Amino acid sequence: MPGREHDKNDVLESPWLSQQAMAQLFRGELSRSDTWRTRLDTTTNWALTTTAAVISFGFASSQSSHVTFLVGIWMVVSFLLIEARRYRYYDLWNRRVRLLEDGWWAPMLRREPVDPDALRELALELERPQIQLSLFSAISTRLNRAYGPILMVLMMTWFVKVYSHPKPPVDFNEFLLRARVAWIPGEAVTAILMLLTLTASYLFLSSFFIRAPLGELRTRPRGRRAALWESFYRPYAIHTRRRPTRRPRPSSSAEH
């Protein structure tokens, strides 16, 4: 009798994974990933529509103010931050899909044993969901994919508007005088735009030299501990997951 009860406990603690259950899990995680991918496309469409409207309205007449382009830049930067946040959530669900593909379905198609490391990592993801992609990595990736060219076009059109309307300035002081916005001097406006340009350029260029986030076509990276400063450019750098502490199972002799 004790042996039979011990076998029942083992069955309850280690349920058998059926292919139907894994298929339903894969379908659910894929649906979540597609939903957040659609939200990324929506934000990008907002940025493109705003850029087209700002350029059309800003160059409609010579009397149009360059403040229109500044508002457009501010809106596109806001869309970039919103999309970076959404991309971090998309990366969470997409990691689960890649773990299922890499650890379960690919070995089954090769007629090989499943990957226990991938399934163990998937179990931790399901037990304690945690965003692992840093905000700077998400911003850098979205600048590389879409927002870098958009911001570059807006910056260039603002410069052309200030420089050429209604006619080219005589010297740099006149250019700064035209760049002023209400009580904000032109020097401050130009300095803010230069700082924004340098920051965006650094994040845009760094995205070509660092490892990109997981994505649909990339292999699953192996986690490791990294220094704190690596979180500014390397995805999955410092987010180390805590393993849950499990209580020791009472022995069969203690139960009886």
mmCIF file of C-alpha atoms in Angstrom:
data_model
loop_
_atom_site.group_PDB
_atom_site.id
_atom_site.type_symbol
_atom_site.label_atom_id
_atom_site.label_comp_id
_atom_site.label_asym_id
_atom_site.label_seq_id
_atom_site.Cartn_x
_atom_site.Cartn_y
_atom_site.Cartn_z
ATOM 1 C CA MET A 1 0.000 0.000 0.000
ATOM 2 C CA PRO A 2 2.694 2.595 0.828
ATOM 3 C CA GLY A 3 4.387 1.849 -2.464
ATOM 4 C CA ARG A 4 1.197 2.412 -4.406
ATOM 5 C CA GLU A 5 0.533 5.735 -2.626
ATOM 6 C CA HIS A 6 4.103 6.827 -3.376
ATOM 7 C CA ASP A 7 3.603 6.051 -7.068
ATOM 8 C CA LYS A 8 0.388 8.115 -7.087
ATOM 9 C CA ASN A 9 2.197 11.096 -5.585
ATOM 10 C CA ASP A 10 4.881 10.880 -8.262
ATOM 11 C CA VAL A 11 2.230 10.853 -10.982
ATOM 12 C CA LEU A 12 0.516 13.927 -9.505
ATOM 13 C CA GLU A 13 3.788 15.840 -9.142
ATOM 14 C CA SER A 14 5.125 15.028 -12.620
ATOM 15 C CA PRO A 15 2.205 15.119 -15.094
ATOM 16 C CA TRP A 16 2.713 13.738 -18.546
ATOM 17 C CA LEU A 17 2.939 16.343 -21.319
ATOM 18 C CA SER A 18 0.695 15.500 -24.238
ATOM 19 C CA GLN A 19 1.190 16.845 -27.730
ATOM 20 C CA GLN A 20 -2.330 18.302 -27.673
ATOM 21 C CA ALA A 21 -1.535 20.333 -24.547
ATOM 22 C CA MET A 22 1.732 21.622 -26.038
ATOM 23 C CA ALA A 23 -0.071 22.502 -29.260
ATOM 24 C CA GLN A 24 -2.658 24.537 -27.337
ATOM 25 C CA LEU A 25 0.108 26.254 -25.368
ATOM 26 C CA PHE A 26 1.976 27.077 -28.573
ATOM 27 C CA ARG A 27 -1.195 28.437 -30.178
ATOM 28 C CA GLY A 28 -1.911 30.677 -27.197
ATOM 29 C CA GLU A 29 1.614 32.102 -26.985
ATOM 30 C CA LEU A 30 1.704 32.650 -30.742
ATOM 31 C CA SER A 31 -1.575 34.574 -30.532
ATOM 32 C CA ARG A 32 -0.151 36.817 -27.806
ATOM 33 C CA SER A 33 2.981 37.444 -29.849
ATOM 34 C CA ASP A 34 0.951 38.346 -32.949
ATOM 35 C CA THR A 35 -1.235 40.725 -30.910
ATOM 36 C CA TRP A 36 1.734 42.709 -29.620
ATOM 37 C CA ARG A 37 3.347 42.631 -33.069
ATOM 38 C CA THR A 38 0.215 44.295 -34.453
ATOM 39 C CA ARG A 39 0.457 46.988 -31.766
ATOM 40 C CA LEU A 40 4.001 47.762 -32.923
ATOM 41 C CA ASP A 41 2.765 48.261 -36.475
ATOM 42 C CA THR A 42 0.015 50.586 -35.217
ATOM 43 C CA THR A 43 2.478 52.894 -33.440
ATOM 44 C CA THR A 44 4.758 52.975 -36.480
ATOM 45 C CA ASN A 45 1.810 53.955 -38.676
ATOM 46 C CA TRP A 46 1.032 56.814 -36.282
ATOM 47 C CA ALA A 47 4.614 58.084 -36.582
ATOM 48 C CA LEU A 48 4.579 57.890 -40.383
ATOM 49 C CA THR A 49 1.212 59.649 -40.622
ATOM 50 C CA THR A 50 2.358 62.403 -38.249
ATOM 51 C CA THR A 51 5.579 62.927 -40.225
ATOM 52 C CA ALA A 52 3.736 63.215 -43.537
ATOM 53 C CA ALA A 53 1.199 65.668 -42.067
ATOM 54 C CA VAL A 54 3.899 67.824 -40.435
ATOM 55 C CA ILE A 55 5.962 68.085 -43.620
ATOM 56 C CA SER A 56 2.921 68.863 -45.761
ATOM 57 C CA PHE A 57 1.648 71.549 -43.398
ATOM 58 C CA GLY A 58 5.092 73.021 -42.641
ATOM 59 C CA PHE A 59 5.993 73.620 -46.282
ATOM 60 C CA ALA A 60 2.491 74.645 -47.366
ATOM 61 C CA SER A 61 3.442 78.340 -47.226
ATOM 62 C CA SER A 62 6.395 80.501 -46.327
ATOM 63 C CA GLN A 63 4.443 81.930 -43.372
ATOM 64 C CA SER A 64 4.180 78.525 -41.672
ATOM 65 C CA SER A 65 6.120 78.369 -38.424
ATOM 66 C CA HIS A 66 8.947 75.914 -37.809
ATOM 67 C CA VAL A 67 7.263 75.046 -34.504
ATOM 68 C CA THR A 68 5.192 72.566 -36.498
ATOM 69 C CA PHE A 69 8.314 70.460 -37.079
ATOM 70 C CA LEU A 70 9.270 70.662 -33.404
ATOM 71 C CA VAL A 71 5.822 69.371 -32.449
ATOM 72 C CA GLY A 72 6.227 66.590 -34.992
ATOM 73 C CA ILE A 73 9.618 65.617 -33.543
ATOM 74 C CA TRP A 74 8.174 65.597 -30.031
ATOM 75 C CA MET A 75 5.278 63.379 -31.133
ATOM 76 C CA VAL A 76 7.547 60.923 -32.962
ATOM 77 C CA VAL A 77 9.828 60.647 -29.917
ATOM 78 C CA SER A 78 6.740 59.957 -27.790
ATOM 79 C CA PHE A 79 5.658 57.251 -30.237
ATOM 80 C CA LEU A 80 9.170 55.798 -30.068
ATOM 81 C CA LEU A 81 9.007 55.504 -26.270
ATOM 82 C CA ILE A 82 5.542 53.944 -26.444
ATOM 83 C CA GLU A 83 6.674 51.474 -29.080
ATOM 84 C CA ALA A 84 9.815 50.594 -27.117
ATOM 85 C CA ARG A 85 7.622 49.695 -24.150
ATOM 86 C CA ARG A 86 5.374 47.598 -26.392
ATOM 87 C CA TYR A 87 8.409 45.935 -27.946
ATOM 88 C CA ARG A 88 9.577 44.799 -24.503
ATOM 89 C CA TYR A 89 6.225 43.059 -23.974
ATOM 90 C CA TYR A 90 6.354 41.609 -27.474
ATOM 91 C CA ASP A 91 9.812 40.236 -26.720
ATOM 92 C CA LEU A 92 8.424 38.499 -23.617
ATOM 93 C CA TRP A 93 5.780 36.567 -25.536
ATOM 94 C CA ASN A 94 8.057 35.981 -28.525
ATOM 95 C CA ARG A 95 10.678 34.393 -26.261
ATOM 96 C CA ARG A 96 8.099 31.853 -25.164
ATOM 97 C CA VAL A 97 7.256 31.012 -28.759
ATOM 98 C CA ARG A 98 10.939 30.552 -29.600
ATOM 99 C CA LEU A 99 11.452 28.351 -26.530
ATOM 100 C CA LEU A 100 8.608 26.105 -27.663
ATOM 101 C CA GLU A 101 9.944 25.970 -31.218
ATOM 102 C CA ASP A 102 13.538 25.428 -30.160
ATOM 103 C CA GLY A 103 12.966 23.034 -27.293
ATOM 104 C CA TRP A 104 9.905 21.034 -28.320
ATOM 105 C CA TRP A 105 8.845 21.203 -31.957
ATOM 106 C CA ALA A 106 12.273 21.243 -33.626
ATOM 107 C CA PRO A 107 13.505 18.127 -31.740
ATOM 108 C CA MET A 108 10.235 16.350 -32.557
ATOM 109 C CA LEU A 109 10.674 17.066 -36.273
ATOM 110 C CA ARG A 110 14.249 15.759 -36.058
ATOM 111 C CA ARG A 111 13.000 12.737 -34.075
ATOM 112 C CA GLU A 112 15.285 13.646 -31.197
ATOM 113 C CA PRO A 113 14.677 14.096 -27.446
ATOM 114 C CA VAL A 114 13.293 17.443 -26.365
ATOM 115 C CA ASP A 115 15.641 20.104 -25.026
ATOM 116 C CA PRO A 116 15.322 20.043 -21.208
ATOM 117 C CA ASP A 117 17.073 23.412 -20.809
ATOM 118 C CA ALA A 118 14.592 25.145 -23.101
ATOM 119 C CA LEU A 119 11.606 23.548 -21.363
ATOM 120 C CA ARG A 120 13.026 24.430 -17.951
ATOM 121 C CA GLU A 121 13.445 28.049 -19.048
ATOM 122 C CA LEU A 122 9.914 28.025 -20.456
ATOM 123 C CA ALA A 123 8.596 26.753 -17.129
ATOM 124 C CA LEU A 124 10.280 29.667 -15.352
ATOM 125 C CA GLU A 125 8.787 32.086 -17.887
ATOM 126 C CA LEU A 126 5.312 30.686 -17.272
ATOM 127 C CA GLU A 127 5.709 30.599 -13.508
ATOM 128 C CA ARG A 128 7.134 34.090 -13.063
ATOM 129 C CA PRO A 129 6.745 36.299 -16.153
ATOM 130 C CA GLN A 130 9.428 38.957 -16.254
ATOM 131 C CA ILE A 131 10.430 41.498 -18.907
ATOM 132 C CA GLN A 132 14.068 40.757 -19.750
ATOM 133 C CA LEU A 133 14.751 43.223 -22.577
ATOM 134 C CA SER A 134 16.180 46.524 -21.328
ATOM 135 C CA LEU A 135 14.576 49.812 -22.354
ATOM 136 C CA PHE A 136 17.737 51.083 -24.073
ATOM 137 C CA SER A 137 17.991 47.911 -26.157
ATOM 138 C CA ALA A 138 14.344 48.255 -27.168
ATOM 139 C CA ILE A 139 14.800 51.919 -28.169
ATOM 140 C CA SER A 140 17.959 51.080 -30.110
ATOM 141 C CA THR A 141 16.207 48.266 -31.979
ATOM 142 C CA ARG A 142 13.195 50.387 -32.925
ATOM 143 C CA LEU A 143 15.459 53.205 -34.092
ATOM 144 C CA ASN A 144 17.213 50.707 -36.337
ATOM 145 C CA ARG A 145 14.006 49.236 -37.701
ATOM 146 C CA ALA A 146 11.865 52.336 -38.296
ATOM 147 C CA TYR A 147 12.329 55.483 -36.219
ATOM 148 C CA GLY A 148 15.890 56.391 -37.193
ATOM 149 C CA PRO A 149 14.997 57.426 -40.766
ATOM 150 C CA ILE A 150 11.799 59.122 -39.574
ATOM 151 C CA LEU A 151 13.626 61.315 -37.061
ATOM 152 C CA MET A 152 16.365 62.056 -39.597
ATOM 153 C CA VAL A 153 13.784 63.331 -42.097
ATOM 154 C CA LEU A 154 12.136 65.539 -39.470
ATOM 155 C CA MET A 155 15.453 66.993 -38.324
ATOM 156 C CA MET A 156 16.502 67.787 -41.901
ATOM 157 C CA THR A 157 13.161 69.376 -42.770
ATOM 158 C CA TRP A 158 13.290 71.544 -39.629
ATOM 159 C CA PHE A 159 16.755 72.769 -40.610
ATOM 160 C CA VAL A 160 15.652 73.463 -44.193
ATOM 161 C CA LYS A 161 12.586 75.334 -42.938
ATOM 162 C CA VAL A 162 14.548 77.555 -40.565
ATOM 163 C CA TYR A 163 17.378 78.133 -43.034
ATOM 164 C CA SER A 164 15.502 78.801 -46.265
ATOM 165 C CA HIS A 165 12.211 80.465 -45.276
ATOM 166 C CA PRO A 166 11.661 83.159 -46.308
ATOM 167 C CA LYS A 167 15.303 83.459 -47.454
ATOM 168 C CA PRO A 168 18.710 82.166 -46.313
ATOM 169 C CA PRO A 169 20.093 83.919 -43.195
ATOM 170 C CA VAL A 170 22.998 86.313 -43.402
ATOM 171 C CA ASP A 171 24.947 84.714 -40.550
ATOM 172 C CA PHE A 172 24.596 82.114 -37.799
ATOM 173 C CA ASN A 173 23.169 84.631 -35.339
ATOM 174 C CA GLU A 174 20.234 85.257 -37.638
ATOM 175 C CA PHE A 175 19.690 81.491 -37.884
ATOM 176 C CA LEU A 176 19.556 81.234 -34.084
ATOM 177 C CA LEU A 177 17.162 84.184 -33.984
ATOM 178 C CA ARG A 178 14.818 82.375 -36.367
ATOM 179 C CA ALA A 179 15.039 79.179 -34.301
ATOM 180 C CA ARG A 180 13.621 80.767 -31.164
ATOM 181 C CA VAL A 181 10.236 79.590 -29.915
ATOM 182 C CA ALA A 182 8.249 82.191 -27.901
ATOM 183 C CA TRP A 183 10.381 82.961 -24.817
ATOM 184 C CA ILE A 184 12.781 80.049 -25.459
ATOM 185 C CA PRO A 185 15.944 81.359 -27.187
ATOM 186 C CA GLY A 186 17.161 79.828 -30.400
ATOM 187 C CA GLU A 187 20.375 78.667 -28.736
ATOM 188 C CA ALA A 188 18.397 76.450 -26.341
ATOM 189 C CA VAL A 189 16.215 75.035 -29.112
ATOM 190 C CA THR A 190 19.236 74.245 -31.272
ATOM 191 C CA ALA A 191 21.123 72.703 -28.333
ATOM 192 C CA ILE A 192 18.181 70.446 -27.437
ATOM 193 C CA LEU A 193 17.840 69.273 -31.030
ATOM 194 C CA MET A 194 21.584 68.649 -31.287
ATOM 195 C CA LEU A 195 21.524 66.618 -28.059
ATOM 196 C CA LEU A 196 18.551 64.613 -29.310
ATOM 197 C CA THR A 197 20.297 64.010 -32.630
ATOM 198 C CA LEU A 198 23.522 62.826 -30.981
ATOM 199 C CA THR A 199 21.656 60.504 -28.603
ATOM 200 C CA ALA A 200 19.532 59.016 -31.382
ATOM 201 C CA SER A 201 22.597 58.633 -33.619
ATOM 202 C CA TYR A 202 24.510 56.813 -30.885
ATOM 203 C CA LEU A 203 21.645 54.386 -30.228
ATOM 204 C CA PHE A 204 21.048 53.925 -33.950
ATOM 205 C CA LEU A 205 24.696 53.170 -34.760
ATOM 206 C CA SER A 206 25.179 50.937 -31.719
ATOM 207 C CA SER A 207 22.353 48.701 -32.917
ATOM 208 C CA PHE A 208 24.557 47.567 -35.816
ATOM 209 C CA PHE A 209 27.372 46.352 -33.540
ATOM 210 C CA ILE A 210 25.536 44.625 -30.706
ATOM 211 C CA ARG A 211 23.486 41.487 -30.522
ATOM 212 C CA ALA A 212 19.892 42.218 -31.441
ATOM 213 C CA PRO A 213 16.952 40.906 -29.398
ATOM 214 C CA LEU A 214 15.660 37.434 -30.037
ATOM 215 C CA GLY A 215 13.229 38.051 -32.891
ATOM 216 C CA GLU A 216 11.600 35.455 -35.114
ATOM 217 C CA LEU A 217 14.744 34.566 -37.097
ATOM 218 C CA ARG A 218 17.361 34.493 -34.319
ATOM 219 C CA THR A 219 18.509 31.654 -32.144
ATOM 220 C CA ARG A 220 17.864 31.564 -28.436
ATOM 221 C CA PRO A 221 20.712 33.283 -26.550
ATOM 222 C CA ARG A 222 22.248 31.524 -23.599
ATOM 223 C CA GLY A 223 21.879 33.564 -20.437
ATOM 224 C CA ARG A 224 24.866 34.710 -18.414
ATOM 225 C CA ARG A 225 25.667 37.210 -15.712
ATOM 226 C CA ALA A 226 26.900 40.536 -17.021
ATOM 227 C CA ALA A 227 28.082 43.867 -15.696
ATOM 228 C CA LEU A 228 25.615 46.627 -14.924
ATOM 229 C CA TRP A 229 26.870 48.932 -17.677
ATOM 230 C CA GLU A 230 26.081 46.307 -20.304
ATOM 231 C CA SER A 231 22.369 46.856 -19.744
ATOM 232 C CA PHE A 232 22.602 50.079 -21.781
ATOM 233 C CA TYR A 233 23.320 48.236 -25.018
ATOM 234 C CA ARG A 234 23.133 44.452 -24.595
ATOM 235 C CA PRO A 235 19.738 42.749 -24.373
ATOM 236 C CA TYR A 236 19.155 40.221 -21.602
ATOM 237 C CA ALA A 237 22.295 41.426 -19.818
ATOM 238 C CA ILE A 238 21.477 41.865 -16.144
ATOM 239 C CA HIS A 239 18.031 40.401 -15.757
ATOM 240 C CA THR A 240 18.866 37.230 -13.856
ATOM 241 C CA ARG A 241 15.824 35.301 -12.800
ATOM 242 C CA ARG A 242 15.440 33.931 -9.318
ATOM 243 C CA ARG A 243 14.595 30.296 -9.085
ATOM 244 C CA PRO A 244 11.657 29.619 -6.771
ATOM 245 C CA THR A 245 12.492 27.860 -3.530
ATOM 246 C CA ARG A 246 10.648 24.582 -3.209
ATOM 247 C CA ARG A 247 9.758 23.042 0.064
ATOM 248 C CA PRO A 248 11.232 19.598 0.715
ATOM 249 C CA ARG A 249 8.778 16.798 0.110
ATOM 250 C CA PRO A 250 7.955 14.810 3.239
ATOM 251 C CA SER A 251 9.161 11.241 3.191
ATOM 252 C CA SER A 252 6.758 8.345 3.053
ATOM 253 C CA SER A 253 7.748 7.232 6.567
ATOM 254 C CA ALA A 254 6.761 10.626 8.004
ATOM 255 C CA GLU A 255 3.398 10.406 6.338
ATOM 256 C CA HIS A 256 2.657 7.120 7.995
#
